[in-house]
PDB file of C-alpha atoms in Angstrom:
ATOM      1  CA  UNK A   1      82.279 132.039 109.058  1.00 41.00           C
ATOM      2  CA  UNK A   2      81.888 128.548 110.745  1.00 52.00           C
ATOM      3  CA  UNK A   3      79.247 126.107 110.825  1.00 59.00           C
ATOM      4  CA  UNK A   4      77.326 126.158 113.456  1.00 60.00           C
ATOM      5  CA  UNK A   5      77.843 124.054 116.340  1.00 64.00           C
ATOM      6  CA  UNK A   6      75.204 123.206 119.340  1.00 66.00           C
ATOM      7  CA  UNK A   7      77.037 124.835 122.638  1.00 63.00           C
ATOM      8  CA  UNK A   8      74.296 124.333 125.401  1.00 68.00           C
ATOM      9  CA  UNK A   9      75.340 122.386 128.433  1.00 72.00           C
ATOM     10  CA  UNK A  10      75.246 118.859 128.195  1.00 73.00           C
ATOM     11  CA  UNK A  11      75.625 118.438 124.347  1.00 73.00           C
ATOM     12  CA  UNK A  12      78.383 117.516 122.510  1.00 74.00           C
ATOM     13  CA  UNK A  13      79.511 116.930 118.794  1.00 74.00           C
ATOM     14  CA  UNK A  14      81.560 114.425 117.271  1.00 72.00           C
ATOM     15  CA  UNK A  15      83.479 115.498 114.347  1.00 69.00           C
ATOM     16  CA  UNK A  16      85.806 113.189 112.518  1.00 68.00           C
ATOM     17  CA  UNK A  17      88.327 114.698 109.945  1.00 66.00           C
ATOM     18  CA  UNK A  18      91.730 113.403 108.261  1.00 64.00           C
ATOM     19  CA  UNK A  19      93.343 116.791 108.782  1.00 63.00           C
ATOM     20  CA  UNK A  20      93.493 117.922 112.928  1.00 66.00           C
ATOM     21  CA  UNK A  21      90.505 120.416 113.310  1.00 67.00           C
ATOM     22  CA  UNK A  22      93.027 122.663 115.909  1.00 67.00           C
ATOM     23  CA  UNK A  23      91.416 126.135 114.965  1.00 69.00           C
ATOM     24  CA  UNK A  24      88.136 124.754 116.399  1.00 68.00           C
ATOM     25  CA  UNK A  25      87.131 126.234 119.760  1.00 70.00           C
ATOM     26  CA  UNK A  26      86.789 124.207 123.025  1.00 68.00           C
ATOM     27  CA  UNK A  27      87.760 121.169 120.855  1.00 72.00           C
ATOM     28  CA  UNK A  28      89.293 118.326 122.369  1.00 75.00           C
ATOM     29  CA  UNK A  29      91.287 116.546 120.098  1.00 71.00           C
ATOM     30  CA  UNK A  30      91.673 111.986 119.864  1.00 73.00           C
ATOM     31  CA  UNK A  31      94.248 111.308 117.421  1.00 72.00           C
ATOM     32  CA  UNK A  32      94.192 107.823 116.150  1.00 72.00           C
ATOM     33  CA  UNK A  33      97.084 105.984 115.721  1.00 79.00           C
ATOM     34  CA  UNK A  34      98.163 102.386 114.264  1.00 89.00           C
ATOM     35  CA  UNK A  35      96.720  99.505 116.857  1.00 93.00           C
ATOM     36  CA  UNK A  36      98.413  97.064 118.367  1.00 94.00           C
ATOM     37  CA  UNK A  37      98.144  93.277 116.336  1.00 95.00           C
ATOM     38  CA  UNK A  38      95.725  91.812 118.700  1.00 94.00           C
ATOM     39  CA  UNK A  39      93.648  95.048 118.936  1.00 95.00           C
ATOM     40  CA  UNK A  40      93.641  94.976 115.122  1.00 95.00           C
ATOM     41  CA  UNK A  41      92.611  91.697 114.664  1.00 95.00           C
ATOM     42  CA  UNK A  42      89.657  92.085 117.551  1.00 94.00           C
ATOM     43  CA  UNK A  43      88.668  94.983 115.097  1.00 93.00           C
ATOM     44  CA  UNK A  44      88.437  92.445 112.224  1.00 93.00           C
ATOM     45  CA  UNK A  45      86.561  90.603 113.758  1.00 92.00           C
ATOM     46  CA  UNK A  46      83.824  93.352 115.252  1.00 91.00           C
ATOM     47  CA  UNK A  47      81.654  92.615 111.390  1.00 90.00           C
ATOM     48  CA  UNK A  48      83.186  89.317 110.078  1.00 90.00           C
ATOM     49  CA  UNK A  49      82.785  87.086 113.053  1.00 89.00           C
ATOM     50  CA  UNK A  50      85.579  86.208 115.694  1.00 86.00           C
ATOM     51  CA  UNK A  51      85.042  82.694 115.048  1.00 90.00           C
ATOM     52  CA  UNK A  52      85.921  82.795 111.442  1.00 92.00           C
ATOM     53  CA  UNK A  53      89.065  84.742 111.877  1.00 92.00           C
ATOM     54  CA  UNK A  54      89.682  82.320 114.775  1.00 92.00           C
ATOM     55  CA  UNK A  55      90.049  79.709 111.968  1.00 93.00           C
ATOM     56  CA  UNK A  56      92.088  81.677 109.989  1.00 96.00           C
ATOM     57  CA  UNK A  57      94.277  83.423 112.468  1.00 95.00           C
ATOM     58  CA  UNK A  58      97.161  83.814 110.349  1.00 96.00           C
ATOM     59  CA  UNK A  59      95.543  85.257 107.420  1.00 97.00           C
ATOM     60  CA  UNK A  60      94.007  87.721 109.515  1.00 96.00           C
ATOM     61  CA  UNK A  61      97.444  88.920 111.354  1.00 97.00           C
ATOM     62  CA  UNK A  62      98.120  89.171 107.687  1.00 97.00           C
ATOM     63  CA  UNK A  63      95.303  91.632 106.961  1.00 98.00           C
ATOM     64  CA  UNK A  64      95.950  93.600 109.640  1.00 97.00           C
ATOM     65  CA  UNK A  65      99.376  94.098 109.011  1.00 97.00           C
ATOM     66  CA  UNK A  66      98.552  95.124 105.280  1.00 97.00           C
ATOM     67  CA  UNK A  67      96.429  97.429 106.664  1.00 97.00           C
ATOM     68  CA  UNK A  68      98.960  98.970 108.745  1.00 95.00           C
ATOM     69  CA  UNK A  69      96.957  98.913 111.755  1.00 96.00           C
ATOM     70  CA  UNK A  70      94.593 101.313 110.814  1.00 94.00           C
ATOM     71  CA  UNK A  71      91.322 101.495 111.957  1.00 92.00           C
ATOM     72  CA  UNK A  72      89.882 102.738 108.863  1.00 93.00           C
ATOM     73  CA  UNK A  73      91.849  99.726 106.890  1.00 96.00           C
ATOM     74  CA  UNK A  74      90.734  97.057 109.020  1.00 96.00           C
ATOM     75  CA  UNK A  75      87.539  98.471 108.712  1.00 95.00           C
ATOM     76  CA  UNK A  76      86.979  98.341 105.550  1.00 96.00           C
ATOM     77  CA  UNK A  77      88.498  95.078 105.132  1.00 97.00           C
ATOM     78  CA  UNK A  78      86.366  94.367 108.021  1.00 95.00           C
ATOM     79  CA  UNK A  79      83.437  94.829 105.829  1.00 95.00           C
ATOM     80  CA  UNK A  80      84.728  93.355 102.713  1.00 96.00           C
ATOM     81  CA  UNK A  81      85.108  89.743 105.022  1.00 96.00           C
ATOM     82  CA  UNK A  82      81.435  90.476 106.091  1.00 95.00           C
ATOM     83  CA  UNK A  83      80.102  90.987 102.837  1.00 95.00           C
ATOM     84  CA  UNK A  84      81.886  87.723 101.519  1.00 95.00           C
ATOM     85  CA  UNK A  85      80.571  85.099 104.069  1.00 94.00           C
ATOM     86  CA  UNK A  86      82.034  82.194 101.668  1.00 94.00           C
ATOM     87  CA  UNK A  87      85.268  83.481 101.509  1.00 95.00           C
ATOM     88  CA  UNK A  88      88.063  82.425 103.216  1.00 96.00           C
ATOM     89  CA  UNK A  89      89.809  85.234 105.185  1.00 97.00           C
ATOM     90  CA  UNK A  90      93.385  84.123 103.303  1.00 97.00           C
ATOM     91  CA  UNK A  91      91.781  85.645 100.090  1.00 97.00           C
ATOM     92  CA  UNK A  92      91.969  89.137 100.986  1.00 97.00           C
ATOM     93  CA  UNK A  93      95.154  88.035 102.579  1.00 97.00           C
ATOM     94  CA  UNK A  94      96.542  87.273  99.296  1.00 97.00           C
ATOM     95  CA  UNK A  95      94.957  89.944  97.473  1.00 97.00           C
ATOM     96  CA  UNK A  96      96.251  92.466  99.719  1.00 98.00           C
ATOM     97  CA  UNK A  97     100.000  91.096  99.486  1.00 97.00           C
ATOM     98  CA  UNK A  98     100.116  93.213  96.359  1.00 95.00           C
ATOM     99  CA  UNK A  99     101.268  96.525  97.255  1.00 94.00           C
ATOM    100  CA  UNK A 100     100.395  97.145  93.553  1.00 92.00           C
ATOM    101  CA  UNK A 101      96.662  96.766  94.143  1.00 94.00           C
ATOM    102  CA  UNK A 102      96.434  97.365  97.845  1.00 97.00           C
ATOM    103  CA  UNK A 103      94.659 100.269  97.883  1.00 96.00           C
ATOM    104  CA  UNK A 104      92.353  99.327  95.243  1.00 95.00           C
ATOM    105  CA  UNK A 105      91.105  96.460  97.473  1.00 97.00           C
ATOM    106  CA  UNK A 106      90.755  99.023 100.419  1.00 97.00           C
ATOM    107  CA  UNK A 107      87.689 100.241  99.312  1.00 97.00           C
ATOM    108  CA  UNK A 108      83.899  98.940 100.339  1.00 96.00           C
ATOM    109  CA  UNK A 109      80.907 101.280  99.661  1.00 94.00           C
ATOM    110  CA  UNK A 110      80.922 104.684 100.618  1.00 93.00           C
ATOM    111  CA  UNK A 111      84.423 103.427 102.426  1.00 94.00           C
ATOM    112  CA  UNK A 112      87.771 103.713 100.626  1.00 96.00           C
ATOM    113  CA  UNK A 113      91.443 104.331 101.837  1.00 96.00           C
ATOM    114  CA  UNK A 114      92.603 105.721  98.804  1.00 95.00           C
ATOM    115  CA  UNK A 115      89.707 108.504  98.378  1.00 94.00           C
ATOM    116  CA  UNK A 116      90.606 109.642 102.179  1.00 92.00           C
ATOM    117  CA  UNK A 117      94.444 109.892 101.167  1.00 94.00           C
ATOM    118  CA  UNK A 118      93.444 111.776  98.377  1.00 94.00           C
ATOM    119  CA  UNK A 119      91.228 114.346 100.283  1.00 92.00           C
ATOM    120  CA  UNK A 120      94.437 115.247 102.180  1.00 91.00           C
ATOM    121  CA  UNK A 121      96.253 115.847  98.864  1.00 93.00           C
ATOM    122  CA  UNK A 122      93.465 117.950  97.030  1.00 92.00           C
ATOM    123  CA  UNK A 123      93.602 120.223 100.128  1.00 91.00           C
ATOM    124  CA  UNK A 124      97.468 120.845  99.789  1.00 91.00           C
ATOM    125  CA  UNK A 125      96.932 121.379  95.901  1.00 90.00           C
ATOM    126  CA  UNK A 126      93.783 124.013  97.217  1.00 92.00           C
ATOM    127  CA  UNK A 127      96.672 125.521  99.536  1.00 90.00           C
ATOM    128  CA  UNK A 128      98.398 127.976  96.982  1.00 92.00           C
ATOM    129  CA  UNK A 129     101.827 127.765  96.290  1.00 93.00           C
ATOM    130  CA  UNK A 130     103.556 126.287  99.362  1.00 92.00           C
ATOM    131  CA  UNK A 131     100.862 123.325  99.168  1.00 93.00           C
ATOM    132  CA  UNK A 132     101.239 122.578  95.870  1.00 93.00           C
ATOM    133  CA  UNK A 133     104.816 122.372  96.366  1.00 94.00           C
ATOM    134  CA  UNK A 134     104.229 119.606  98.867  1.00 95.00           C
ATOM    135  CA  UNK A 135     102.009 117.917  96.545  1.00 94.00           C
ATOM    136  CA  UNK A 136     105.068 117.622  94.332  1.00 93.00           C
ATOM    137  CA  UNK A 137     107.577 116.558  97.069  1.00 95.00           C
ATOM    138  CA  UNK A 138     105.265 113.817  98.196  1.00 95.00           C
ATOM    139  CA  UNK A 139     106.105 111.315  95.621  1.00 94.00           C
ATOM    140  CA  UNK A 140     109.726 112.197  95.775  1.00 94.00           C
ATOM    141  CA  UNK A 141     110.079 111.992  99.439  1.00 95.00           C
ATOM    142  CA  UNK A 142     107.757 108.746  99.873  1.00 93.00           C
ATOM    143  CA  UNK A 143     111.091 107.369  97.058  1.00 91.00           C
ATOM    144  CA  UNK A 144     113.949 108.659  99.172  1.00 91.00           C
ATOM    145  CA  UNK A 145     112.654 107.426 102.491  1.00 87.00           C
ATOM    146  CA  UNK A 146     112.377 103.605 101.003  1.00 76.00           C
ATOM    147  CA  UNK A 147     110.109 100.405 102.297  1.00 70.00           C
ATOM    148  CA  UNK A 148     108.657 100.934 106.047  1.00 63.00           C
ATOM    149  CA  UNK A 149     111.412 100.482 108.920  1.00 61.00           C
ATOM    150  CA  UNK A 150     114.245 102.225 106.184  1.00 66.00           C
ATOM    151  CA  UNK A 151     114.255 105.083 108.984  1.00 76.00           C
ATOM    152  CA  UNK A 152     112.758 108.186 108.534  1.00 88.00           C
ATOM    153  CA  UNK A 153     113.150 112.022 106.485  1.00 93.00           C
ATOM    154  CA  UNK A 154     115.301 114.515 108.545  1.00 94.00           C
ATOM    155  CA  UNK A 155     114.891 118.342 107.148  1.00 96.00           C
ATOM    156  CA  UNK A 156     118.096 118.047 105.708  1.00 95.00           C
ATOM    157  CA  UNK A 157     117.349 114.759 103.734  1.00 94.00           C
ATOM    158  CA  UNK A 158     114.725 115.916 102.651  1.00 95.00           C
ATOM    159  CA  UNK A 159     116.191 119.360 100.968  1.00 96.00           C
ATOM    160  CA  UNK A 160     118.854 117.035  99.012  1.00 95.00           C
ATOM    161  CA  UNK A 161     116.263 115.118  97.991  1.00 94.00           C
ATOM    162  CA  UNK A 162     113.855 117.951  96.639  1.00 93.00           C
ATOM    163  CA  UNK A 163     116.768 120.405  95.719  1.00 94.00           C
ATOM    164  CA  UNK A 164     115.024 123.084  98.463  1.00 93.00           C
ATOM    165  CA  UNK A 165     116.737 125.164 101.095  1.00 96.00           C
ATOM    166  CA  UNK A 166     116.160 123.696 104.756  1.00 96.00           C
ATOM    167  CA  UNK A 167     113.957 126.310 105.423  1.00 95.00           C
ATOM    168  CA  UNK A 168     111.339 125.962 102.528  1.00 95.00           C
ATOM    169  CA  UNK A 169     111.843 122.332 102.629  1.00 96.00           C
ATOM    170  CA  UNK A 170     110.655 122.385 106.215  1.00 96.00           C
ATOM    171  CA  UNK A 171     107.570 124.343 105.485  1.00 96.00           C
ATOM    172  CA  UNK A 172     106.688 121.433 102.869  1.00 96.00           C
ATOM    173  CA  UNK A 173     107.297 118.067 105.283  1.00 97.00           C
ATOM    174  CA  UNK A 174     105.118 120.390 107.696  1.00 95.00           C
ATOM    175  CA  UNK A 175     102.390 121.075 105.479  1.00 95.00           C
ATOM    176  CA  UNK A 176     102.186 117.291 104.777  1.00 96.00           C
ATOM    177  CA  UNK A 177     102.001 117.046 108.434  1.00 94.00           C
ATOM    178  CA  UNK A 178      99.238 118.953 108.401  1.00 91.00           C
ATOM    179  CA  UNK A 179      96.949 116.695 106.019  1.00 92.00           C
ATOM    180  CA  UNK A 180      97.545 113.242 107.892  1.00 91.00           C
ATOM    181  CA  UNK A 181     100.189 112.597 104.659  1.00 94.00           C
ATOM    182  CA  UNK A 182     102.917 112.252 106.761  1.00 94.00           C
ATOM    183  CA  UNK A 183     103.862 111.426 110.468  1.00 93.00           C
ATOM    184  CA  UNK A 184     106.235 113.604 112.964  1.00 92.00           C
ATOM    185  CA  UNK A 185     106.720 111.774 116.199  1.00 85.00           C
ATOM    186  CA  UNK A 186     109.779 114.200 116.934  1.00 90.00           C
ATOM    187  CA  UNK A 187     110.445 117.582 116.282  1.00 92.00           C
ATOM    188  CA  UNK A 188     112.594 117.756 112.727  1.00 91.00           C
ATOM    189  CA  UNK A 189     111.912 113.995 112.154  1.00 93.00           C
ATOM    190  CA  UNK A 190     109.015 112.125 109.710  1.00 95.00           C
ATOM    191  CA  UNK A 191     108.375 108.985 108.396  1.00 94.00           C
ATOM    192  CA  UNK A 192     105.000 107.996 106.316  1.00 95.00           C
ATOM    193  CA  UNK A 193     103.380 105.346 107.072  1.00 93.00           C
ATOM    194  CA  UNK A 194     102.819 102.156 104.553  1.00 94.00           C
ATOM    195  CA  UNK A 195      99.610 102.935 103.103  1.00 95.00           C
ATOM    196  CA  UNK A 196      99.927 106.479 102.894  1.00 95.00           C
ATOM    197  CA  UNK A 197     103.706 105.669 100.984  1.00 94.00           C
ATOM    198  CA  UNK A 198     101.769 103.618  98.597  1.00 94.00           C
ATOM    199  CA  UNK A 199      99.043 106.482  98.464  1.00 96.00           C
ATOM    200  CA  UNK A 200     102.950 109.263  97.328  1.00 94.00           C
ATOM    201  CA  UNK A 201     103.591 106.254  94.804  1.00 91.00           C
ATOM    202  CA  UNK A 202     101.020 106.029  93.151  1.00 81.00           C
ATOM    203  CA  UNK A 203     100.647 110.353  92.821  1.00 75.00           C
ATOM    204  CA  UNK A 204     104.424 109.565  91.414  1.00 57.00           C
ATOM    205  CA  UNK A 205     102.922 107.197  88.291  1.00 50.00           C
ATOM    206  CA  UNK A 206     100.264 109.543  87.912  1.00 48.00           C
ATOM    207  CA  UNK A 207     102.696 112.214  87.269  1.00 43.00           C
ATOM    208  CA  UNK A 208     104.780 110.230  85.398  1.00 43.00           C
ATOM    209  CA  UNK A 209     102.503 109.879  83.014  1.00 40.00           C
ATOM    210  CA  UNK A 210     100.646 113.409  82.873  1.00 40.00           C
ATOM    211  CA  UNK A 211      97.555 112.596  84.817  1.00 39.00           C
TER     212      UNK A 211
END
């Protein structure tokens, strides 16, 4: 069973979602991707004020690239700016230089980068075996592929890496596909981007110490 959806003529719903809703019927889909630097910094700007990121220009070319170009990173440090008129943009600059605490300072209200990276990694865990197997390659892939702009995973990589044959190793990097935990911009090839490899780091600790 689905929820139900209005279908007369003239309506339309909206439906946002981490993982791509493709099983939905007469669905058309609007992937977002990373902006470009000026459209990220406009973005800043929509809640904090153009004219105090104008001052700061710098810092906020900073933000947004700490953000990865997200939109729902700059928007939530969109609203952390807006909710801190005295402060100057360079201090979330600075506090977001920490890859350490990055995602911590992601996070305004009922916003927060590191809950939506975790929704994508409950679901593989709620997936049975093949998706918790993914959960468990995430950290050691997000390792093996290195800092952004390393390169990216190939299948093969990937199996070394995890000790899996090319075949069940593929399955995994797809299923991390599937939950916005990992990017494929060419058949066989995947890369994460920054803030989700922070996001597989992080899962890594938390293993690491029995979490």
């Amino acid at each position: 069973m689905r929820p139900l959806l209005p279908a007369a003529h003239g309506r339309a719903v909206l439906v946002t979602s981490l993982g791509v809703l493709a099983t939905l019927n007469g669905a058309a889909h609007l992937h977002l991707t990373p902006l470009p630097p000026s459209a990220s910094v406009a973005v800043l700007g929509l809640w904090a004020g153009p004219g105090r990121l104008t001052a700061e220009h710098g810092a906020a070319q900073v933000i947004a690239r700490h953000c990865g170009h997200l939109p729902l990173a700059l928007r939530i440090a969109d609203a952390r700016l807006a909710a801190r008129p005295r402060w100057p943009v360079r201090e979330l600059a600075e506090r977001l230089a920490d890859p350490g605490r990055r995602l911590a300072e992601l996070s305004f209200a009922d916003l927060d980068m590191h809950a939506a990276l975790a929704a994508g990694h409950r679901e593989l865990q709620a997936r049975g075996a093949t998706g918790r197997a993914a959960a468990l390659a995430l950290p050691l892939l997000a390792a093996e592929q290195g800092e952004p702009g390393e390169g990216e995973l190939t299948v093969a990589r990937a199996a070394v890496t995890t000790g899996g044959a090319l075949s069940a190793t593929e399955v995994i990097l797809e299923q991390l596909v599937d939950v916005q935990l990992l990017e494929s911009r060419a058949p066989g090839r995947y890369r994460f981007h920054p803030l989700t490899r922070l996001f597989a780091l992080t899962a890594r600790r938390a293993a690491g110490t029995g979490c």
